[in-house]
Amino acid sequence: MTPNKEDFIKAIYELGGHEQVVSNKALVKALSISAASVTEMNTRLLKEGLITHLPYQGVQLTDKGLRIANQLIRKHRIWEVFLAEKLGYDWNEVHKDADLLEHVSSDFLIERLNVFLGEPTFDPHGGVIPNKDGTITEIDSTPLIECTVDDQFKIQEVDDQEEFLEYLLYKNVQLGKKYTLVDVEPYDGPLTLEAVDGERTIIGHKAAFKILVDKNV
Amino acid sequence: MTPNKEDFIKAIYELGGHEQVVSNKALVKALSISAASVTEMNTRLLKEGLITHLPYQGVQLTDKGLRIANQLIRKHRIWEVFLAEKLGYDWNEVHKDADLLEHVSSDFLIERLNVFLGEPTFDPHGGVIPNKDGTITEIDSTPLIECTVDDQFKIQEVDDQEEFLEYLLYKNVQLGKKYTLVDVEPYDGPLTLEAVDGERTIIGHKAAFKILVDKNV
DNA sequence: TCTATTTTTTAGTCTACCCTAAAAATATTT
DNA sequence: AAATATTTTTAGGGTAGACTAAAAAATAGA
Ligand SMILES: [Mn+2]
Ligand SMILES: [Mn+2]
Ligand SMILES: [Mn+2]
Ligand SMILES: [Mn+2]
């Protein structure tokens, strides 16, 4: 296993490769490599039994590939917690370094780091940290876009794209914060959230797809 | 710069390449790669201006190469402090993980980690951590082998080979611990140390080369 | 349905590392 | 001073991972 292969498998997972077929095109975009390189890597991973491949359609993770993806995501997210909680990174700053550290982390290191951090359940943007055995404890959450006026909820998880996290930082939307949805403008207009202290935040329509909330508040 | 190049430059430094010429043979041994690979890497580093090369004699670091070596050692040692102090690694366990982490550590990360650790001066086996600008604060120390009976000292630094550190762990010799040298057997015989609490430790002749002490105790 | 566009694959290159085996240079013995 | 041994370099290969350009296959549109 190499860093490139690991990131490739992780990308397949993040594009839904544990349940759907993922196209080469999607991987080209996600990894910023050429289409030829995707075909090449597919061939390698197929040979190692980490993916299945339907020519001209795409790839899917095997159980073996899925386990590797989950273990890498575990490492990634544990590092993100460390960078945010111990080193004071903002949540939009953690990803880049974690993306490198994840590939050079022995199990010994990760388990000790996990204990040092108090065995966290979520990463800084609310992503669930997979268990040591590669399984995932599913969390019940709803995309904000599916909420209706007067719904009450707390922010459960947000998309981890760096620019989006910066946007939320600017909007002062934080993980775990409680809101009421007080307005949704028609024709894909903005949403207005009201925090418990009365603070109002207006966010764009598309942002509401990237925020997951917990309505059992 | 790649991990292999970085480790190669670090190896040159550790073999004395900031003041002497380092032979290919020494690098073959230190890095466990073939002689041909050493020649090849020398050619690459020469082209980048990181070393000077005298054919059939060996290589030496340029100022540029020296700066890279010191910055890598800084990263390595800061990680070692983290692993030992925060994650509870024994001092013989830190090296392997630090040897990987050092290559994926941004300056941003290292400076934050350094602050988190309280800006340490020494790594877990007493090695000085180079400053941010690549300079080194020299420490006054004496090899234990040069001490004579009745000398008093404290342990300043020890060789960082994993097996040697295990040996010292077994002998209960710790950094900063104060001893009196009570006996040196002739014909390269063992040395006997006595701690302040009266505990006596007998160590082999060759071990006394790998331990540096501070006589200003 | 047939043409145009998009997507995927193939073919051919390139760089970074690594190797073994043989040749060349340097050091050491006798 | 030669012969022998050691060290370094050269020659020739190999693999992983990336690329561009061109061919092939699939999809979308008229
Ligand atoms: Mn991340
Ligand atoms: Mn990564
Ligand atoms: Mn070390
Ligand atoms: Mn290293």
Coordinates of C-alpha atoms (C1' of nucleotides) and ligand atoms in Angstrom, one line a residue:
Chain A
M1 CA 0.0 0.0 0.0
T2 CA 1.3 3.5 -0.9
P3 CA 0.0 7.0 -0.2
N4 CA -1.3 7.3 -3.7
K5 CA -3.2 4.1 -3.6
E6 CA -4.7 4.9 -0.2
D7 CA -5.9 8.3 -1.4
F8 CA -7.4 6.8 -4.5
I9 CA -9.3 4.2 -2.5
K10 CA -10.5 6.9 -0.1
A11 CA -11.7 9.0 -3.1
I12 CA -13.7 6.1 -4.4
Y13 CA -15.3 5.7 -1.0
E14 CA -16.1 9.4 -0.7
L15 CA -17.7 9.3 -4.1
G16 CA -20.0 6.5 -2.9
G17 CA -18.0 3.5 -4.0
H18 CA -19.2 1.3 -1.2
E19 CA -22.7 1.2 -2.7
Q20 CA -22.6 2.7 -6.2
V21 CA -20.4 2.5 -9.2
V22 CA -17.9 5.4 -9.4
S23 CA -17.0 6.8 -12.8
N24 CA -13.5 7.5 -14.0
K25 CA -14.6 11.1 -14.6
A26 CA -15.5 11.6 -11.0
L27 CA -12.1 10.3 -9.9
V28 CA -10.3 12.6 -12.4
K29 CA -12.1 15.5 -10.8
A30 CA -11.7 14.4 -7.2
L31 CA -7.9 13.6 -7.5
S32 CA -6.9 16.1 -10.2
I33 CA -5.1 13.5 -12.2
S34 CA -5.5 12.5 -15.9
A35 CA -8.1 10.1 -17.1
A36 CA -5.2 7.8 -18.2
S37 CA -3.9 7.7 -14.7
V38 CA -7.3 6.7 -13.3
T39 CA -7.5 3.8 -15.7
E40 CA -4.0 2.8 -14.7
M41 CA -4.7 2.9 -11.0
N42 CA -8.0 1.0 -11.5
T43 CA -6.0 -1.8 -13.2
R44 CA -3.6 -2.0 -10.2
L45 CA -6.3 -2.0 -7.6
L46 CA -8.3 -4.5 -9.5
K47 CA -5.3 -6.9 -9.6
E48 CA -5.0 -6.5 -5.8
G49 CA -8.7 -7.3 -5.3
L50 CA -9.5 -3.9 -3.7
I51 CA -12.1 -2.9 -6.3
T52 CA -14.4 -4.4 -8.9
H53 CA -14.4 -2.9 -12.4
L54 CA -17.1 -2.7 -15.1
P55 CA -15.3 -1.4 -18.2
Y56 CA -16.6 2.0 -19.4
Q57 CA -18.8 2.2 -16.3
G58 CA -16.7 2.5 -13.3
V59 CA -15.4 0.9 -10.1
Q60 CA -16.7 -0.2 -6.7
L61 CA -14.9 -1.1 -3.5
T62 CA -14.7 -4.8 -2.4
D63 CA -15.0 -5.6 1.3
K64 CA -11.2 -5.5 1.4
G65 CA -11.1 -2.1 -0.2
L66 CA -13.8 -0.8 2.0
R67 CA -11.9 -1.8 5.1
I68 CA -8.8 0.0 3.9
A69 CA -10.9 3.1 3.1
N70 CA -12.4 3.1 6.6
Q71 CA -9.1 2.6 8.3
L72 CA -7.6 5.5 6.4
I73 CA -10.5 7.7 7.2
R74 CA -10.1 6.8 10.9
K75 CA -6.5 7.9 10.8
H76 CA -7.4 11.1 8.9
R77 CA -10.1 12.1 11.3
I78 CA -8.2 11.3 14.5
W79 CA -5.4 13.5 13.2
E80 CA -7.9 16.2 12.4
V81 CA -9.1 16.1 16.0
F82 CA -5.6 16.4 17.2
L83 CA -4.8 19.4 15.0
A84 CA -8.0 21.2 16.0
E85 CA -8.1 20.4 19.7
K86 CA -4.5 20.3 20.7
L87 CA -2.7 22.6 18.2
G88 CA -5.5 25.1 17.8
Y89 CA -6.1 24.8 14.0
D90 CA -9.3 26.2 12.7
W91 CA -11.6 23.6 11.2
N92 CA -10.8 24.7 7.7
E93 CA -7.1 24.3 8.3
V94 CA -7.0 20.7 9.4
H95 CA -7.5 18.8 6.2
K96 CA -4.3 19.4 4.3
D97 CA -2.0 18.2 7.0
A98 CA -4.2 15.3 8.0
D99 CA -4.2 14.2 4.4
L100 CA -0.4 13.6 4.6
L101 CA -0.2 12.4 8.2
E102 CA -2.8 9.6 7.6
H103 CA -0.3 7.7 5.4
V104 CA 2.6 7.6 7.9
S105 CA 0.6 6.5 11.0
S106 CA 1.3 3.1 12.5
D107 CA -1.6 1.4 14.3
F108 CA 0.5 1.8 17.4
L109 CA 0.6 5.5 16.9
I110 CA -3.0 6.0 16.0
E111 CA -4.3 4.0 19.0
R112 CA -2.1 6.0 21.4
L113 CA -3.2 9.2 19.8
N114 CA -6.8 8.1 20.0
V115 CA -6.5 7.5 23.8
F116 CA -4.6 10.8 24.2
L117 CA -7.5 12.6 22.6
G118 CA -10.1 10.8 24.8
E119 CA -11.4 8.4 22.1
P120 CA -13.3 11.1 20.1
T121 CA -16.4 10.1 18.1
F122 CA -16.5 12.9 15.6
D123 CA -13.9 14.9 13.6
P124 CA -13.9 18.7 13.6
H125 CA -16.7 19.0 11.0
G126 CA -18.8 16.3 12.5
G127 CA -17.7 13.3 10.4
V128 CA -18.0 10.0 12.3
I129 CA -14.6 8.4 13.2
P130 CA -14.7 4.8 12.0
N131 CA -14.1 2.2 14.7
K132 CA -10.8 0.3 15.0
D133 CA -12.2 -2.7 13.3
G134 CA -13.3 -0.6 10.3
T135 CA -17.0 -0.5 11.1
I136 CA -19.0 2.7 11.3
T137 CA -21.6 3.8 13.9
E138 CA -24.3 5.5 11.8
I139 CA -25.7 8.8 13.0
D140 CA -29.2 9.9 12.3
S141 CA -29.1 13.3 10.5
T142 CA -31.1 15.3 7.9
P143 CA -29.8 17.6 5.2
L144 CA -30.8 21.2 6.1
I145 CA -32.3 21.6 2.7
E146 CA -35.0 19.1 3.7
C147 CA -36.1 21.1 6.8
T148 CA -39.2 23.4 6.8
V149 CA -39.8 26.7 8.5
D150 CA -40.1 26.4 12.4
D151 CA -38.0 23.2 12.5
Q152 CA -35.6 23.2 15.4
F153 CA -32.2 21.4 15.1
K154 CA -28.6 21.4 16.0
I155 CA -25.7 21.3 13.5
Q156 CA -24.5 17.7 13.2
E157 CA -22.0 17.6 10.3
V158 CA -20.9 19.9 7.5
D159 CA -19.1 19.4 4.2
D160 CA -15.4 19.4 4.6
Q161 CA -14.3 21.5 1.6
E162 CA -11.9 24.1 2.8
E163 CA -13.7 27.1 1.2
F164 CA -17.1 26.0 2.6
L165 CA -15.7 25.7 6.1
E166 CA -14.3 29.2 5.7
Y167 CA -17.7 30.4 4.7
L168 CA -19.3 28.8 7.8
L169 CA -16.5 30.3 10.0
Y170 CA -17.4 33.7 8.5
K171 CA -21.1 33.0 9.1
N172 CA -20.4 31.8 12.6
V173 CA -22.1 28.5 12.1
Q174 CA -20.6 26.0 14.5
L175 CA -21.0 22.3 15.1
G176 CA -23.5 21.5 17.8
K177 CA -25.1 25.0 17.7
K178 CA -28.9 25.0 18.0
Y179 CA -31.1 26.9 15.5
T180 CA -34.6 27.4 14.4
L181 CA -35.3 27.7 10.6
V182 CA -37.3 30.9 10.4
D183 CA -37.4 31.5 6.7
V184 CA -36.9 29.8 3.4
E185 CA -37.2 32.1 0.3
P186 CA -38.8 30.5 -2.8
Y187 CA -37.0 30.0 -6.1
D188 CA -33.9 28.5 -4.5
G189 CA -33.5 31.7 -2.3
P190 CA -31.6 31.9 0.9
L191 CA -32.5 30.4 4.3
T192 CA -32.6 32.3 7.6
L193 CA -31.5 30.6 10.8
E194 CA -32.1 31.9 14.3
A195 CA -29.9 30.8 17.1
V196 CA -31.1 30.5 20.7
D197 CA -29.6 33.9 21.6
G198 CA -31.7 35.5 18.8
E199 CA -28.7 35.8 16.4
R200 CA -29.9 35.5 12.8
T201 CA -27.8 34.0 10.0
I202 CA -28.7 34.0 6.3
I203 CA -27.1 31.3 4.2
G204 CA -27.3 30.5 0.5
H205 CA -29.6 27.8 -0.9
K206 CA -26.7 25.5 -2.0
A207 CA -25.1 25.7 1.4
A208 CA -28.2 24.0 2.8
F209 CA -27.2 20.8 1.0
K210 CA -23.8 20.7 2.6
I211 CA -25.1 21.0 6.2
L212 CA -26.6 18.0 8.1
V213 CA -28.7 18.6 11.2
D214 CA -30.0 16.6 14.1
K215 CA -33.7 17.4 14.6
N216 CA -33.9 15.4 17.9
V217 CA -32.9 18.5 19.8
Chain B
M1 CA 12.5 17.5 -2.1
T2 CA 11.4 13.9 -1.4
P3 CA 11.5 11.7 1.7
N4 CA 14.3 9.7 0.2
K5 CA 16.4 12.7 -0.5
E6 CA 15.7 14.1 2.9
D7 CA 16.8 11.0 4.7
F8 CA 19.9 10.8 2.5
I9 CA 20.9 14.3 3.4
K10 CA 20.2 13.6 7.1
A11 CA 22.4 10.5 6.9
I12 CA 25.3 12.5 5.4
Y13 CA 24.9 15.0 8.3
E14 CA 24.8 12.2 10.9
L15 CA 28.0 10.7 9.4
G16 CA 29.8 14.0 9.9
G17 CA 29.2 15.5 6.5
H18 CA 29.1 19.1 7.7
E19 CA 32.8 19.0 8.5
Q20 CA 34.3 15.8 7.0
V21 CA 34.0 13.9 3.7
V22 CA 31.5 11.0 4.0
S23 CA 32.3 7.9 1.9
N24 CA 29.8 6.0 -0.2
K25 CA 30.5 2.9 1.8
A26 CA 29.3 4.7 5.0
L27 CA 26.1 5.7 3.3
V28 CA 25.5 2.2 2.0
K29 CA 25.7 0.9 5.5
A30 CA 23.6 3.7 7.1
L31 CA 20.8 3.6 4.6
S32 CA 20.9 -0.1 3.6
I33 CA 20.9 0.6 -0.1
S34 CA 23.2 -0.5 -2.8
A35 CA 26.5 1.3 -3.7
A36 CA 25.0 2.1 -7.1
S37 CA 22.1 3.8 -5.5
V38 CA 24.4 5.9 -3.4
T39 CA 26.3 7.1 -6.5
E40 CA 23.0 7.9 -8.2
M41 CA 21.6 9.9 -5.3
N42 CA 25.0 11.7 -5.0
T43 CA 24.6 12.8 -8.6
R44 CA 21.1 14.1 -8.0
L45 CA 22.0 16.0 -4.9
L46 CA 25.1 17.4 -6.5
K47 CA 23.0 18.8 -9.4
E48 CA 20.8 20.5 -6.9
G49 CA 23.7 22.1 -5.1
L50 CA 23.1 20.3 -1.8
I51 CA 26.4 18.5 -1.6
T52 CA 30.0 18.7 -2.9
H53 CA 31.5 15.6 -4.3
L54 CA 35.1 14.4 -4.7
P55 CA 35.0 11.3 -7.0
Y56 CA 36.2 8.1 -5.2
Q57 CA 36.4 10.1 -1.9
G58 CA 33.0 11.1 -0.8
V59 CA 30.5 13.9 -0.3
Q60 CA 30.1 16.9 2.0
L61 CA 27.1 19.1 2.7
T62 CA 26.9 22.6 1.3
D63 CA 25.3 25.4 3.4
K64 CA 22.1 24.7 1.6
G65 CA 22.3 21.0 2.3
L66 CA 23.2 21.7 5.9
R67 CA 20.2 23.9 6.4
I68 CA 17.9 21.1 5.0
A69 CA 19.5 18.6 7.3
N70 CA 19.0 20.7 10.4
Q71 CA 15.4 21.5 9.6
L72 CA 14.7 17.8 9.1
I73 CA 16.4 17.0 12.4
R74 CA 14.3 19.7 14.1
K75 CA 11.1 18.1 12.8
H76 CA 12.3 14.6 13.8
R77 CA 13.2 15.6 17.3
I78 CA 10.1 17.6 18.0
W79 CA 8.0 14.6 16.9
E80 CA 10.1 12.4 19.2
V81 CA 9.3 14.7 22.1
F82 CA 5.6 14.5 21.3
L83 CA 5.6 10.7 21.0
A84 CA 7.5 10.3 24.3
E85 CA 5.9 13.0 26.4
K86 CA 2.3 13.0 25.2
L87 CA 1.7 9.5 23.9
G88 CA 3.8 7.7 26.4
Y89 CA 6.3 6.0 24.0
D90 CA 9.5 4.6 25.6
W91 CA 12.6 6.3 24.3
N92 CA 13.5 3.3 22.2
E93 CA 10.1 3.4 20.4
V94 CA 10.1 7.0 19.2
H95 CA 12.5 6.8 16.3
K96 CA 10.7 4.8 13.7
D97 CA 7.5 6.8 13.7
A98 CA 9.4 10.2 13.9
D99 CA 11.4 9.0 10.8
L100 CA 8.2 9.0 8.8
L101 CA 6.4 11.9 10.3
E102 CA 9.3 14.3 9.8
H103 CA 8.7 14.2 6.0
V104 CA 5.0 15.2 6.1
S105 CA 5.2 18.1 8.6
S106 CA 4.5 21.6 7.3
D107 CA 6.3 24.5 9.1
F108 CA 2.9 25.6 10.3
L109 CA 2.4 22.2 12.0
I110 CA 5.9 22.0 13.5
E111 CA 5.7 25.5 15.0
R112 CA 2.4 24.8 16.6
L113 CA 3.5 21.4 17.8
N114 CA 6.6 23.0 19.2
V115 CA 4.5 25.5 21.2
F116 CA 2.2 22.8 22.3
L117 CA 5.2 20.9 23.7
G118 CA 6.5 24.0 25.5
E119 CA 9.4 24.7 23.1
P120 CA 11.6 21.8 24.2
T121 CA 15.4 22.0 23.9
F122 CA 16.2 18.3 23.8
D123 CA 14.7 15.2 22.3
P124 CA 14.1 12.1 24.5
H125 CA 17.7 10.9 24.2
G126 CA 19.3 14.3 24.9
G127 CA 19.8 15.4 21.3
V128 CA 19.7 19.2 20.8
I129 CA 16.7 20.3 18.8
P130 CA 18.0 22.7 16.1
N131 CA 16.5 26.2 16.1
K132 CA 13.8 27.3 13.6
D133 CA 16.5 29.1 11.6
G134 CA 18.6 25.9 11.3
T135 CA 21.3 26.9 13.8
I136 CA 22.3 24.8 16.7
T137 CA 22.9 25.7 20.3
E138 CA 26.0 23.7 21.2
I139 CA 26.0 21.9 24.6
D140 CA 29.2 21.2 26.6
S141 CA 29.4 17.4 27.2
T142 CA 32.0 14.7 27.6
P143 CA 32.0 11.0 26.5
L144 CA 31.7 8.8 29.5
I145 CA 34.7 6.8 28.3
E146 CA 36.9 9.9 29.0
C147 CA 35.8 10.1 32.6
T148 CA 38.0 8.8 35.5
V149 CA 37.1 7.2 38.8
D150 CA 35.4 9.6 41.3
D151 CA 34.1 11.9 38.5
Q152 CA 30.6 13.1 39.2
F153 CA 28.2 13.9 36.3
K154 CA 24.7 13.7 35.0
I155 CA 23.7 11.9 31.8
Q156 CA 23.4 14.5 29.0
E157 CA 22.8 12.5 25.8
V158 CA 22.9 8.9 24.6
D159 CA 23.2 7.2 21.2
D160 CA 19.8 6.8 19.6
Q161 CA 20.2 3.3 18.2
E162 CA 17.1 1.4 19.2
E163 CA 18.9 -1.6 20.7
F164 CA 21.2 0.6 22.7
L165 CA 18.3 2.5 24.2
E166 CA 16.7 -0.8 25.1
Y167 CA 19.9 -1.7 26.9
L168 CA 19.9 1.5 28.8
L169 CA 16.2 1.0 29.7
Y170 CA 17.1 -2.4 31.1
K171 CA 20.1 -0.9 33.0
N172 CA 17.8 1.9 34.3
V173 CA 20.1 4.6 33.0
Q174 CA 18.0 7.7 32.4
L175 CA 18.6 11.2 31.0
G176 CA 19.5 13.7 33.6
K177 CA 20.3 11.1 36.3
K178 CA 23.3 11.9 38.5
Y179 CA 26.1 9.3 39.0
T180 CA 29.6 8.9 40.4
L181 CA 32.0 6.8 38.4
V182 CA 33.2 4.3 41.1
D183 CA 35.2 1.8 39.0
V184 CA 36.7 1.3 35.6
E185 CA 38.2 -2.2 35.0
P186 CA 41.4 -2.4 32.9
Y187 CA 41.7 -4.1 29.5
D188 CA 38.5 -2.5 28.2
G189 CA 36.6 -3.9 31.1
P190 CA 33.2 -2.7 32.4
L191 CA 32.5 0.6 34.2
T192 CA 30.6 0.8 37.5
L193 CA 28.3 3.8 38.1
E194 CA 26.8 4.7 41.4
A195 CA 23.6 6.8 41.6
V196 CA 22.9 9.3 44.4
D197 CA 20.6 6.7 46.1
G198 CA 23.5 4.2 46.1
E199 CA 22.1 2.1 43.3
R200 CA 25.0 0.6 41.3
T201 CA 25.0 0.0 37.6
I202 CA 27.6 -1.9 35.6
I203 CA 27.9 -1.1 31.9
G204 CA 30.1 -2.4 29.1
H205 CA 33.2 -0.7 27.9
K206 CA 31.7 0.1 24.4
A207 CA 28.6 1.6 26.0
A208 CA 30.7 4.3 27.6
F209 CA 31.5 5.7 24.1
K210 CA 27.7 6.1 23.4
I211 CA 26.9 8.1 26.5
L212 CA 27.7 11.8 26.9
V213 CA 27.8 13.3 30.3
D214 CA 27.8 16.8 31.9
K215 CA 30.5 17.1 34.5
N216 CA 29.3 20.5 35.7
V217 CA 26.9 18.9 38.1
Chain C
dT1 C1' -31.0 6.7 -36.7
dC2 C1' -27.1 8.8 -37.5
dT3 C1' -23.9 12.3 -36.0
dA4 C1' -21.5 14.8 -32.5
dT5 C1' -19.8 15.0 -28.0
dT6 C1' -18.1 12.9 -23.9
dT7 C1' -15.7 9.3 -21.6
dT8 C1' -12.6 5.6 -21.3
dT9 C1' -8.8 3.1 -22.9
dT10 C1' -4.4 2.3 -25.2
dA11 C1' 0.2 3.7 -26.6
dG12 C1' 4.2 5.9 -25.8
dT13 C1' 7.2 8.9 -22.5
dC14 C1' 9.1 10.6 -18.3
dT15 C1' 11.1 10.9 -13.5
dA16 C1' 12.3 8.9 -9.0
dC17 C1' 14.1 5.1 -6.8
dC18 C1' 15.7 0.8 -6.5
dC19 C1' 18.6 -3.3 -8.1
dT20 C1' 22.7 -6.7 -10.0
dA21 C1' 26.8 -7.4 -12.5
dA22 C1' 30.9 -5.8 -14.5
dA23 C1' 34.5 -2.3 -15.1
dA24 C1' 37.5 1.2 -13.2
dA25 C1' 39.9 3.4 -9.6
dT26 C1' 42.0 3.4 -5.2
dA27 C1' 44.1 1.1 -1.1
dT28 C1' 46.5 -2.5 1.1
dT29 C1' 49.6 -6.4 1.3
dT30 C1' 53.2 -9.1 0.3
Chain D
dA1 C1' 56.5 -2.9 -7.4
dA2 C1' 53.1 -6.2 -8.0
dA3 C1' 49.4 -8.6 -6.7
dT4 C1' 45.2 -8.5 -4.2
dA5 C1' 41.4 -6.5 -2.0
dT6 C1' 38.2 -2.8 -1.5
dT7 C1' 35.5 0.9 -3.0
dT8 C1' 33.2 3.4 -6.5
dT9 C1' 31.3 4.0 -10.9
dT10 C1' 29.0 2.6 -15.1
dA11 C1' 25.8 -0.2 -17.8
dG12 C1' 21.6 -2.2 -18.1
dG13 C1' 17.1 -3.3 -15.9
dG14 C1' 12.8 -3.0 -13.1
dT15 C1' 8.5 -0.9 -10.8
dA16 C1' 5.3 2.8 -9.4
dG17 C1' 3.1 6.7 -10.7
dA18 C1' 2.5 10.5 -13.5
dC19 C1' 1.7 12.7 -18.3
dT20 C1' 0.0 13.7 -23.5
dA21 C1' -2.0 12.3 -27.7
dA22 C1' -4.7 9.3 -30.2
dA23 C1' -8.0 5.5 -30.7
dA24 C1' -12.2 3.2 -29.2
dA25 C1' -16.5 3.0 -27.0
dA26 C1' -20.6 4.9 -25.1
dT27 C1' -23.9 8.6 -24.7
dA28 C1' -26.7 12.5 -26.2
dG29 C1' -28.9 15.3 -29.7
dA30 C1' -30.9 16.4 -34.0
Ligands
MN1 MN -10.6 16.0 6.2
MN2 MN -4.0 11.5 2.0
MN3 MN 15.5 9.7 16.3
MN4 MN 12.9 9.8 7.7

